[in-house]
Amino acid sequence: MKILGLSGAVGHDPSSALLVDGRVVACAEEERFNRVKHAKDMQPALSARWCLETAGLSPRDVDVVAYPFARVGFADPGRWHYARRHLYTPDRSVKAIFNPNRRYRKNVRNVTAMLEELGFDLARTEFVTIEHHLSHASSAYHLSGFDEAAVLSIDGVGEYATTWLGEGRGGRLSRVKEFYAPDSLGGFYGAMTEYLGFEMLDGEFKVMGMAPYGDPSKADLSSLVHFGGEGFELDTRYVNCLGVRRWHDEDGRGRFFSSKLPDLLGAPPRKGDEID
């Protein structure tokens, strides 16, 4: 069985991996070939071609292409949670209710076009979509060497899920609980990354590196995340906000935090600092 796995469904860091009979024989990030950091909004065409060439295979040899973004069903709790939490921006709520798979359709359209350009015949090669966080969980569990494990996946957002808790047992994964956008710890970290003057989905590692040198008494962020019962919620009046709540730069670019966050922290968003 030859499986080509593709990533990049959430708009950044596309990559490819090729498995032959359960063994990874090639994997690579797209940015290594096109030299564009994070290769945002690009398809993993060059990395997929390299994986095939490295293994000495052609597109006709691949049995399955796997893609980490799945269709959302009518009863999916994530879409309804998203709609309820975005009532302050009704257009987003309406889209979640009546058009929850717009990103899925766009993703599939773009990636299948790329595969056809590479020479894949999708009438004979199976195309399989996997829930985004299940893909993350699989990459941890199935490479861990453990037969049984508790698994935790946290990122910005997949389809609607932001945090996934589950268990692996006997090679199979099962979901125990999920949390959904806009309640995203990864999104919160991204919002603070933007506030500090770095680029979201790029500068988070810099914030992480600086964190041990910080003084937590200088700012209290505890009010931005509300914990209770068996879950948590972000205060979207400050972070993880959309539409009219967003802070906008002079050029009109919207950020992932609101104008209330600088007021809370007592300083405007940083920008234009010299490296020193």
PDB file of C-alpha atoms in Angstrom:
ATOM      1  CA  MET A   1       0.000   0.000   0.000  1.00  0.00           C
ATOM      2  CA  LYS A   2       1.433   3.340  -1.069  1.00  0.00           C
ATOM      3  CA  ILE A   3      -0.043   6.425   0.602  1.00  0.00           C
ATOM      4  CA  LEU A   4       0.811  10.034  -0.156  1.00  0.00           C
ATOM      5  CA  GLY A   5      -0.061  12.360   2.710  1.00  0.00           C
ATOM      6  CA  LEU A   6      -0.432  16.079   2.034  1.00  0.00           C
ATOM      7  CA  SER A   7      -0.720  18.976   4.469  1.00  0.00           C
ATOM      8  CA  GLY A   8      -1.350  22.701   4.164  1.00  0.00           C
ATOM      9  CA  ALA A   9      -5.133  22.619   4.444  1.00  0.00           C
ATOM     10  CA  VAL A  10      -5.154  25.484   6.938  1.00  0.00           C
ATOM     11  CA  GLY A  11      -3.157  27.805   4.689  1.00  0.00           C
ATOM     12  CA  HIS A  12       0.399  27.461   5.939  1.00  0.00           C
ATOM     13  CA  ASP A  13       3.365  25.096   5.977  1.00  0.00           C
ATOM     14  CA  PRO A  14       2.282  22.653   3.255  1.00  0.00           C
ATOM     15  CA  SER A  15       4.269  19.445   3.111  1.00  0.00           C
ATOM     16  CA  SER A  16       4.195  15.894   1.791  1.00  0.00           C
ATOM     17  CA  ALA A  17       4.958  12.454   3.165  1.00  0.00           C
ATOM     18  CA  LEU A  18       5.039   9.110   1.385  1.00  0.00           C
ATOM     19  CA  LEU A  19       4.348   5.834   3.150  1.00  0.00           C
ATOM     20  CA  VAL A  20       5.039   2.466   1.560  1.00  0.00           C
ATOM     21  CA  ASP A  21       3.565  -0.494   3.436  1.00  0.00           C
ATOM     22  CA  GLY A  22       3.349   1.530   6.633  1.00  0.00           C
ATOM     23  CA  ARG A  23       6.886   2.924   6.503  1.00  0.00           C
ATOM     24  CA  VAL A  24       7.723   6.570   5.851  1.00  0.00           C
ATOM     25  CA  VAL A  25      10.112   6.576   2.893  1.00  0.00           C
ATOM     26  CA  ALA A  26      10.138  10.323   2.144  1.00  0.00           C
ATOM     27  CA  CYS A  27       8.819  13.544   3.634  1.00  0.00           C
ATOM     28  CA  ALA A  28       9.544  17.213   3.050  1.00  0.00           C
ATOM     29  CA  GLU A  29       8.233  20.742   3.594  1.00  0.00           C
ATOM     30  CA  GLU A  30       7.236  22.760   0.535  1.00  0.00           C
ATOM     31  CA  GLU A  31       9.248  25.795   1.667  1.00  0.00           C
ATOM     32  CA  ARG A  32      12.461  23.805   1.209  1.00  0.00           C
ATOM     33  CA  PHE A  33      11.861  23.783  -2.517  1.00  0.00           C
ATOM     34  CA  ASN A  34      10.191  27.102  -3.294  1.00  0.00           C
ATOM     35  CA  ARG A  35      12.239  29.011  -0.669  1.00  0.00           C
ATOM     36  CA  VAL A  36       9.153  30.867   0.588  1.00  0.00           C
ATOM     37  CA  LYS A  37       9.007  30.723   4.376  1.00  0.00           C
ATOM     38  CA  HIS A  38       5.859  28.867   5.504  1.00  0.00           C
ATOM     39  CA  ALA A  39       4.672  28.796   1.850  1.00  0.00           C
ATOM     40  CA  LYS A  40       1.374  30.354   2.910  1.00  0.00           C
ATOM     41  CA  ASP A  41      -1.650  29.629   0.713  1.00  0.00           C
ATOM     42  CA  MET A  42       0.437  27.347  -1.528  1.00  0.00           C
ATOM     43  CA  GLN A  43      -0.002  23.691  -2.448  1.00  0.00           C
ATOM     44  CA  PRO A  44       2.632  21.011  -1.667  1.00  0.00           C
ATOM     45  CA  ALA A  45       3.319  20.309  -5.342  1.00  0.00           C
ATOM     46  CA  LEU A  46       7.124  20.409  -5.279  1.00  0.00           C
ATOM     47  CA  SER A  47       7.417  18.362  -2.095  1.00  0.00           C
ATOM     48  CA  ALA A  48       4.969  15.755  -3.414  1.00  0.00           C
ATOM     49  CA  ARG A  49       6.956  15.414  -6.629  1.00  0.00           C
ATOM     50  CA  TRP A  50      10.193  15.094  -4.663  1.00  0.00           C
ATOM     51  CA  CYS A  51       8.728  12.363  -2.434  1.00  0.00           C
ATOM     52  CA  LEU A  52       7.656  10.349  -5.462  1.00  0.00           C
ATOM     53  CA  GLU A  53      10.990  10.798  -7.216  1.00  0.00           C
ATOM     54  CA  THR A  54      12.909   9.856  -4.065  1.00  0.00           C
ATOM     55  CA  ALA A  55      10.933   6.623  -3.800  1.00  0.00           C
ATOM     56  CA  GLY A  56      11.191   5.939  -7.530  1.00  0.00           C
ATOM     57  CA  LEU A  57       7.421   6.024  -7.947  1.00  0.00           C
ATOM     58  CA  SER A  58       5.015   7.696 -10.343  1.00  0.00           C
ATOM     59  CA  PRO A  59       1.561   9.096  -9.533  1.00  0.00           C
ATOM     60  CA  ARG A  60       0.038   5.921 -11.007  1.00  0.00           C
ATOM     61  CA  ASP A  61       1.780   3.867  -8.313  1.00  0.00           C
ATOM     62  CA  VAL A  62       0.053   5.666  -5.431  1.00  0.00           C
ATOM     63  CA  ASP A  63      -2.973   3.874  -3.975  1.00  0.00           C
ATOM     64  CA  VAL A  64      -4.292   6.602  -1.666  1.00  0.00           C
ATOM     65  CA  VAL A  65      -3.841  10.340  -1.204  1.00  0.00           C
ATOM     66  CA  ALA A  66      -4.684  11.469   2.346  1.00  0.00           C
ATOM     67  CA  TYR A  67      -5.592  15.051   3.187  1.00  0.00           C
ATOM     68  CA  PRO A  68      -6.072  16.503   6.714  1.00  0.00           C
ATOM     69  CA  PHE A  69      -9.334  18.423   6.386  1.00  0.00           C
ATOM     70  CA  ALA A  70     -12.725  16.737   6.450  1.00  0.00           C
ATOM     71  CA  ARG A  71     -16.306  17.598   5.602  1.00  0.00           C
ATOM     72  CA  VAL A  72     -18.415  18.867   8.508  1.00  0.00           C
ATOM     73  CA  GLY A  73     -21.751  17.115   9.049  1.00  0.00           C
ATOM     74  CA  PHE A  74     -25.064  18.712   9.944  1.00  0.00           C
ATOM     75  CA  ALA A  75     -24.898  17.513  13.555  1.00  0.00           C
ATOM     76  CA  ASP A  76     -21.239  18.465  14.054  1.00  0.00           C
ATOM     77  CA  PRO A  77     -21.187  20.368  17.374  1.00  0.00           C
ATOM     78  CA  GLY A  78     -18.325  22.593  16.243  1.00  0.00           C
ATOM     79  CA  ARG A  79     -20.345  24.496  13.663  1.00  0.00           C
ATOM     80  CA  TRP A  80     -23.161  25.200  16.111  1.00  0.00           C
ATOM     81  CA  HIS A  81     -20.725  26.284  18.827  1.00  0.00           C
ATOM     82  CA  TYR A  82     -19.027  28.591  16.319  1.00  0.00           C
ATOM     83  CA  ALA A  83     -22.352  30.072  15.241  1.00  0.00           C
ATOM     84  CA  ARG A  84     -23.442  30.720  18.825  1.00  0.00           C
ATOM     85  CA  ARG A  85     -20.137  32.294  19.846  1.00  0.00           C
ATOM     86  CA  HIS A  86     -20.090  34.619  16.815  1.00  0.00           C
ATOM     87  CA  LEU A  87     -23.530  36.146  17.157  1.00  0.00           C
ATOM     88  CA  TYR A  88     -21.824  39.564  17.368  1.00  0.00           C
ATOM     89  CA  THR A  89     -20.781  39.123  13.727  1.00  0.00           C
ATOM     90  CA  PRO A  90     -23.908  37.591  12.151  1.00  0.00           C
ATOM     91  CA  ASP A  91     -22.360  36.867   8.750  1.00  0.00           C
ATOM     92  CA  ARG A  92     -19.980  34.364  10.354  1.00  0.00           C
ATOM     93  CA  SER A  93     -22.794  32.699  12.258  1.00  0.00           C
ATOM     94  CA  VAL A  94     -24.906  32.384   9.117  1.00  0.00           C
ATOM     95  CA  LYS A  95     -22.021  30.828   7.181  1.00  0.00           C
ATOM     96  CA  ALA A  96     -21.415  28.279   9.925  1.00  0.00           C
ATOM     97  CA  ILE A  97     -25.067  27.267   9.856  1.00  0.00           C
ATOM     98  CA  PHE A  98     -25.819  27.324   6.130  1.00  0.00           C
ATOM     99  CA  ASN A  99     -22.398  26.918   4.514  1.00  0.00           C
ATOM    100  CA  PRO A 100     -20.098  25.141   6.971  1.00  0.00           C
ATOM    101  CA  ASN A 101     -18.084  23.342   4.286  1.00  0.00           C
ATOM    102  CA  ARG A 102     -16.964  26.325   2.220  1.00  0.00           C
ATOM    103  CA  ARG A 103     -13.331  25.896   3.333  1.00  0.00           C
ATOM    104  CA  TYR A 104     -13.546  22.142   2.747  1.00  0.00           C
ATOM    105  CA  ARG A 105     -14.744  22.627  -0.829  1.00  0.00           C
ATOM    106  CA  LYS A 106     -12.066  25.229  -1.511  1.00  0.00           C
ATOM    107  CA  ASN A 107      -9.354  22.972  -0.081  1.00  0.00           C
ATOM    108  CA  VAL A 108     -10.453  19.939  -2.067  1.00  0.00           C
ATOM    109  CA  ARG A 109     -10.782  21.967  -5.253  1.00  0.00           C
ATOM    110  CA  ASN A 110      -7.264  23.386  -4.908  1.00  0.00           C
ATOM    111  CA  VAL A 111      -5.505  20.191  -3.895  1.00  0.00           C
ATOM    112  CA  THR A 112      -7.182  18.005  -6.520  1.00  0.00           C
ATOM    113  CA  ALA A 113      -6.240  20.525  -9.205  1.00  0.00           C
ATOM    114  CA  MET A 114      -2.634  20.276  -8.025  1.00  0.00           C
ATOM    115  CA  LEU A 115      -2.741  16.465  -8.052  1.00  0.00           C
ATOM    116  CA  GLU A 116      -4.099  16.412 -11.589  1.00  0.00           C
ATOM    117  CA  GLU A 117      -1.297  18.731 -12.701  1.00  0.00           C
ATOM    118  CA  LEU A 118       1.185  16.256 -11.196  1.00  0.00           C
ATOM    119  CA  GLY A 119      -0.361  13.461 -13.260  1.00  0.00           C
ATOM    120  CA  PHE A 120      -2.656  11.785 -10.736  1.00  0.00           C
ATOM    121  CA  ASP A 121      -5.776  10.084 -12.025  1.00  0.00           C
ATOM    122  CA  LEU A 122      -8.226  10.516  -9.156  1.00  0.00           C
ATOM    123  CA  ALA A 123     -10.616   8.097 -10.808  1.00  0.00           C
ATOM    124  CA  ARG A 124      -8.216   5.310  -9.870  1.00  0.00           C
ATOM    125  CA  THR A 125      -6.275   6.791  -6.920  1.00  0.00           C
ATOM    126  CA  GLU A 126      -8.441   7.071  -3.805  1.00  0.00           C
ATOM    127  CA  PHE A 127      -8.619  10.532  -2.235  1.00  0.00           C
ATOM    128  CA  VAL A 128      -9.323  10.376   1.509  1.00  0.00           C
ATOM    129  CA  THR A 129      -9.984  13.321   3.823  1.00  0.00           C
ATOM    130  CA  ILE A 130      -9.193  13.009   7.529  1.00  0.00           C
ATOM    131  CA  GLU A 131     -10.340  15.218  10.398  1.00  0.00           C
ATOM    132  CA  HIS A 132      -7.614  17.784  11.003  1.00  0.00           C
ATOM    133  CA  HIS A 133      -7.028  17.066  14.687  1.00  0.00           C
ATOM    134  CA  LEU A 134      -7.282  13.330  14.155  1.00  0.00           C
ATOM    135  CA  SER A 135      -4.373  13.719  11.735  1.00  0.00           C
ATOM    136  CA  HIS A 136      -2.361  15.561  14.385  1.00  0.00           C
ATOM    137  CA  ALA A 137      -3.230  12.912  16.961  1.00  0.00           C
ATOM    138  CA  SER A 138      -2.259  10.133  14.570  1.00  0.00           C
ATOM    139  CA  SER A 139       1.150  11.666  13.868  1.00  0.00           C
ATOM    140  CA  ALA A 140       1.835  11.614  17.611  1.00  0.00           C
ATOM    141  CA  TYR A 141       0.316   8.280  18.596  1.00  0.00           C
ATOM    142  CA  HIS A 142       1.241   6.067  15.651  1.00  0.00           C
ATOM    143  CA  LEU A 143       4.888   7.128  15.770  1.00  0.00           C
ATOM    144  CA  SER A 144       5.173   6.999  19.573  1.00  0.00           C
ATOM    145  CA  GLY A 145       5.745   3.277  19.981  1.00  0.00           C
ATOM    146  CA  PHE A 146       3.028   3.068  22.634  1.00  0.00           C
ATOM    147  CA  ASP A 147       0.191   0.609  22.287  1.00  0.00           C
ATOM    148  CA  GLU A 148      -1.937   2.653  24.707  1.00  0.00           C
ATOM    149  CA  ALA A 149      -1.699   6.398  25.209  1.00  0.00           C
ATOM    150  CA  ALA A 150      -3.653   9.501  26.119  1.00  0.00           C
ATOM    151  CA  VAL A 151      -3.416  11.947  23.224  1.00  0.00           C
ATOM    152  CA  LEU A 152      -3.763  15.742  23.243  1.00  0.00           C
ATOM    153  CA  SER A 153      -3.760  17.943  20.137  1.00  0.00           C
ATOM    154  CA  ILE A 154      -3.826  21.749  20.411  1.00  0.00           C
ATOM    155  CA  ASP A 155      -3.486  24.201  17.530  1.00  0.00           C
ATOM    156  CA  GLY A 156      -5.193  27.290  16.120  1.00  0.00           C
ATOM    157  CA  VAL A 157      -8.140  25.609  14.451  1.00  0.00           C
ATOM    158  CA  GLY A 158      -8.866  22.740  12.079  1.00  0.00           C
ATOM    159  CA  GLU A 159     -12.350  22.474  10.625  1.00  0.00           C
ATOM    160  CA  TYR A 160     -13.940  23.949  13.756  1.00  0.00           C
ATOM    161  CA  ALA A 161     -12.047  22.073  16.478  1.00  0.00           C
ATOM    162  CA  THR A 162      -9.153  23.752  18.279  1.00  0.00           C
ATOM    163  CA  THR A 163      -8.304  21.183  20.940  1.00  0.00           C
ATOM    164  CA  TRP A 164      -8.687  17.399  20.750  1.00  0.00           C
ATOM    165  CA  LEU A 165      -8.426  14.913  23.598  1.00  0.00           C
ATOM    166  CA  GLY A 166      -8.521  11.199  22.935  1.00  0.00           C
ATOM    167  CA  GLU A 167      -6.943   7.835  23.516  1.00  0.00           C
ATOM    168  CA  GLY A 168      -4.966   5.427  21.426  1.00  0.00           C
ATOM    169  CA  ARG A 169      -5.413   1.725  21.978  1.00  0.00           C
ATOM    170  CA  GLY A 170      -4.278  -1.170  19.827  1.00  0.00           C
ATOM    171  CA  GLY A 171      -3.406   1.093  16.915  1.00  0.00           C
ATOM    172  CA  ARG A 172      -6.775   2.872  16.853  1.00  0.00           C
ATOM    173  CA  LEU A 173      -7.654   6.367  18.023  1.00  0.00           C
ATOM    174  CA  SER A 174     -10.908   7.459  19.644  1.00  0.00           C
ATOM    175  CA  ARG A 175     -12.003  10.965  20.563  1.00  0.00           C
ATOM    176  CA  VAL A 176     -12.943  11.735  24.162  1.00  0.00           C
ATOM    177  CA  LYS A 177     -13.582  15.483  23.962  1.00  0.00           C
ATOM    178  CA  GLU A 178     -13.109  18.481  21.661  1.00  0.00           C
ATOM    179  CA  PHE A 179     -13.175  22.252  22.045  1.00  0.00           C
ATOM    180  CA  TYR A 180     -14.164  24.541  19.199  1.00  0.00           C
ATOM    181  CA  ALA A 181     -13.432  27.963  17.739  1.00  0.00           C
ATOM    182  CA  PRO A 182     -13.240  30.697  18.827  1.00  0.00           C
ATOM    183  CA  ASP A 183     -12.155  28.990  22.053  1.00  0.00           C
ATOM    184  CA  SER A 184      -8.612  28.275  20.950  1.00  0.00           C
ATOM    185  CA  LEU A 185      -5.536  28.352  23.163  1.00  0.00           C
ATOM    186  CA  GLY A 186      -3.387  28.302  20.042  1.00  0.00           C
ATOM    187  CA  GLY A 187      -5.370  31.213  18.629  1.00  0.00           C
ATOM    188  CA  PHE A 188      -4.899  33.088  21.912  1.00  0.00           C
ATOM    189  CA  TYR A 189      -1.145  32.570  21.662  1.00  0.00           C
ATOM    190  CA  GLY A 190      -1.277  33.791  18.063  1.00  0.00           C
ATOM    191  CA  ALA A 191      -3.224  36.890  19.080  1.00  0.00           C
ATOM    192  CA  MET A 192      -0.610  37.753  21.702  1.00  0.00           C
ATOM    193  CA  THR A 193       2.116  37.104  19.143  1.00  0.00           C
ATOM    194  CA  GLU A 194       0.516  39.713  16.885  1.00  0.00           C
ATOM    195  CA  TYR A 195       0.085  42.157  19.753  1.00  0.00           C
ATOM    196  CA  LEU A 196       3.810  41.878  20.498  1.00  0.00           C
ATOM    197  CA  GLY A 197       4.640  42.872  16.942  1.00  0.00           C
ATOM    198  CA  PHE A 198       5.413  39.514  15.366  1.00  0.00           C
ATOM    199  CA  GLU A 199       3.605  37.739  12.565  1.00  0.00           C
ATOM    200  CA  MET A 200       0.952  35.228  13.546  1.00  0.00           C
ATOM    201  CA  LEU A 201       1.762  31.659  12.403  1.00  0.00           C
ATOM    202  CA  ASP A 202       5.436  32.622  12.333  1.00  0.00           C
ATOM    203  CA  GLY A 203       6.610  34.421  15.452  1.00  0.00           C
ATOM    204  CA  GLU A 204       5.097  32.206  18.142  1.00  0.00           C
ATOM    205  CA  PHE A 205       8.419  30.462  18.739  1.00  0.00           C
ATOM    206  CA  LYS A 206      10.020  33.855  19.434  1.00  0.00           C
ATOM    207  CA  VAL A 207       7.373  34.633  22.046  1.00  0.00           C
ATOM    208  CA  MET A 208       7.945  31.208  23.575  1.00  0.00           C
ATOM    209  CA  GLY A 209      11.694  31.859  23.663  1.00  0.00           C
ATOM    210  CA  MET A 210      11.264  35.234  25.358  1.00  0.00           C
ATOM    211  CA  ALA A 211       8.667  34.043  27.873  1.00  0.00           C
ATOM    212  CA  PRO A 212      11.134  32.766  30.529  1.00  0.00           C
ATOM    213  CA  TYR A 213      12.679  36.247  30.696  1.00  0.00           C
ATOM    214  CA  GLY A 214       9.331  37.953  31.318  1.00  0.00           C
ATOM    215  CA  ASP A 215       7.887  39.359  34.515  1.00  0.00           C
ATOM    216  CA  PRO A 216       4.339  37.986  34.999  1.00  0.00           C
ATOM    217  CA  SER A 217       3.529  40.735  37.483  1.00  0.00           C
ATOM    218  CA  LYS A 218       3.616  43.321  34.675  1.00  0.00           C
ATOM    219  CA  ALA A 219       0.353  42.158  33.082  1.00  0.00           C
ATOM    220  CA  ASP A 220      -2.574  40.009  34.163  1.00  0.00           C
ATOM    221  CA  LEU A 221      -4.031  37.925  31.330  1.00  0.00           C
ATOM    222  CA  SER A 222      -6.089  35.629  33.558  1.00  0.00           C
ATOM    223  CA  SER A 223      -9.363  37.374  32.692  1.00  0.00           C
ATOM    224  CA  LEU A 224      -9.001  36.457  29.007  1.00  0.00           C
ATOM    225  CA  VAL A 225      -9.542  32.717  29.521  1.00  0.00           C
ATOM    226  CA  HIS A 226     -12.493  31.534  31.591  1.00  0.00           C
ATOM    227  CA  PHE A 227     -12.208  28.011  32.993  1.00  0.00           C
ATOM    228  CA  GLY A 228     -15.175  26.208  34.435  1.00  0.00           C
ATOM    229  CA  GLY A 229     -16.728  22.786  34.602  1.00  0.00           C
ATOM    230  CA  GLU A 230     -15.038  20.664  31.970  1.00  0.00           C
ATOM    231  CA  GLY A 231     -14.066  23.375  29.528  1.00  0.00           C
ATOM    232  CA  PHE A 232     -12.856  26.892  28.860  1.00  0.00           C
ATOM    233  CA  GLU A 233     -13.869  29.960  26.875  1.00  0.00           C
ATOM    234  CA  LEU A 234     -11.832  32.836  25.483  1.00  0.00           C
ATOM    235  CA  ASP A 235     -13.096  36.377  26.031  1.00  0.00           C
ATOM    236  CA  THR A 236     -13.652  37.394  22.423  1.00  0.00           C
ATOM    237  CA  ARG A 237     -14.084  41.011  23.435  1.00  0.00           C
ATOM    238  CA  TYR A 238     -10.274  40.994  23.643  1.00  0.00           C
ATOM    239  CA  VAL A 239      -8.786  38.093  21.656  1.00  0.00           C
ATOM    240  CA  ASN A 240      -9.771  35.545  18.987  1.00  0.00           C
ATOM    241  CA  CYS A 241     -12.247  38.067  17.631  1.00  0.00           C
ATOM    242  CA  LEU A 242     -13.540  38.756  14.135  1.00  0.00           C
ATOM    243  CA  GLY A 243     -15.320  41.504  12.223  1.00  0.00           C
ATOM    244  CA  VAL A 244     -16.106  44.773  13.969  1.00  0.00           C
ATOM    245  CA  ARG A 245     -14.293  43.765  17.155  1.00  0.00           C
ATOM    246  CA  ARG A 246     -10.903  43.446  15.494  1.00  0.00           C
ATOM    247  CA  TRP A 247      -8.047  45.907  15.872  1.00  0.00           C
ATOM    248  CA  HIS A 248      -7.182  47.350  12.465  1.00  0.00           C
ATOM    249  CA  ASP A 249      -3.806  48.755  11.469  1.00  0.00           C
ATOM    250  CA  GLU A 250      -3.468  52.028   9.602  1.00  0.00           C
ATOM    251  CA  ASP A 251      -3.521  50.092   6.332  1.00  0.00           C
ATOM    252  CA  GLY A 252      -6.810  48.441   7.299  1.00  0.00           C
ATOM    253  CA  ARG A 253      -5.369  45.024   8.097  1.00  0.00           C
ATOM    254  CA  GLY A 254      -7.352  43.281  10.823  1.00  0.00           C
ATOM    255  CA  ARG A 255      -5.637  41.592  13.739  1.00  0.00           C
ATOM    256  CA  PHE A 256      -6.721  38.687  15.928  1.00  0.00           C
ATOM    257  CA  PHE A 257      -7.236  40.938  18.944  1.00  0.00           C
ATOM    258  CA  SER A 258      -9.498  43.913  19.616  1.00  0.00           C
ATOM    259  CA  SER A 259      -8.864  47.532  20.609  1.00  0.00           C
ATOM    260  CA  LYS A 260      -9.776  46.521  24.159  1.00  0.00           C
ATOM    261  CA  LEU A 261      -6.576  44.452  24.555  1.00  0.00           C
ATOM    262  CA  PRO A 262      -4.183  47.438  24.346  1.00  0.00           C
ATOM    263  CA  ASP A 263      -6.440  49.258  26.809  1.00  0.00           C
ATOM    264  CA  LEU A 264      -6.283  46.285  29.183  1.00  0.00           C
ATOM    265  CA  LEU A 265      -2.500  45.979  28.946  1.00  0.00           C
ATOM    266  CA  GLY A 266      -1.837  49.714  28.942  1.00  0.00           C
ATOM    267  CA  ALA A 267       0.225  49.877  25.765  1.00  0.00           C
ATOM    268  CA  PRO A 268      -0.416  49.940  22.010  1.00  0.00           C
ATOM    269  CA  PRO A 269       0.574  46.960  19.846  1.00  0.00           C
ATOM    270  CA  ARG A 270       4.296  46.932  19.169  1.00  0.00           C
ATOM    271  CA  LYS A 271       5.594  47.542  15.665  1.00  0.00           C
ATOM    272  CA  GLY A 272       8.758  48.611  13.887  1.00  0.00           C
ATOM    273  CA  ASP A 273      11.213  47.788  16.675  1.00  0.00           C
ATOM    274  CA  GLU A 274      14.884  47.588  15.764  1.00  0.00           C
ATOM    275  CA  ILE A 275      16.674  44.366  16.578  1.00  0.00           C
ATOM    276  CA  ASP A 276      18.789  44.980  19.665  1.00  0.00           C
TER     277      ASP A 276
END
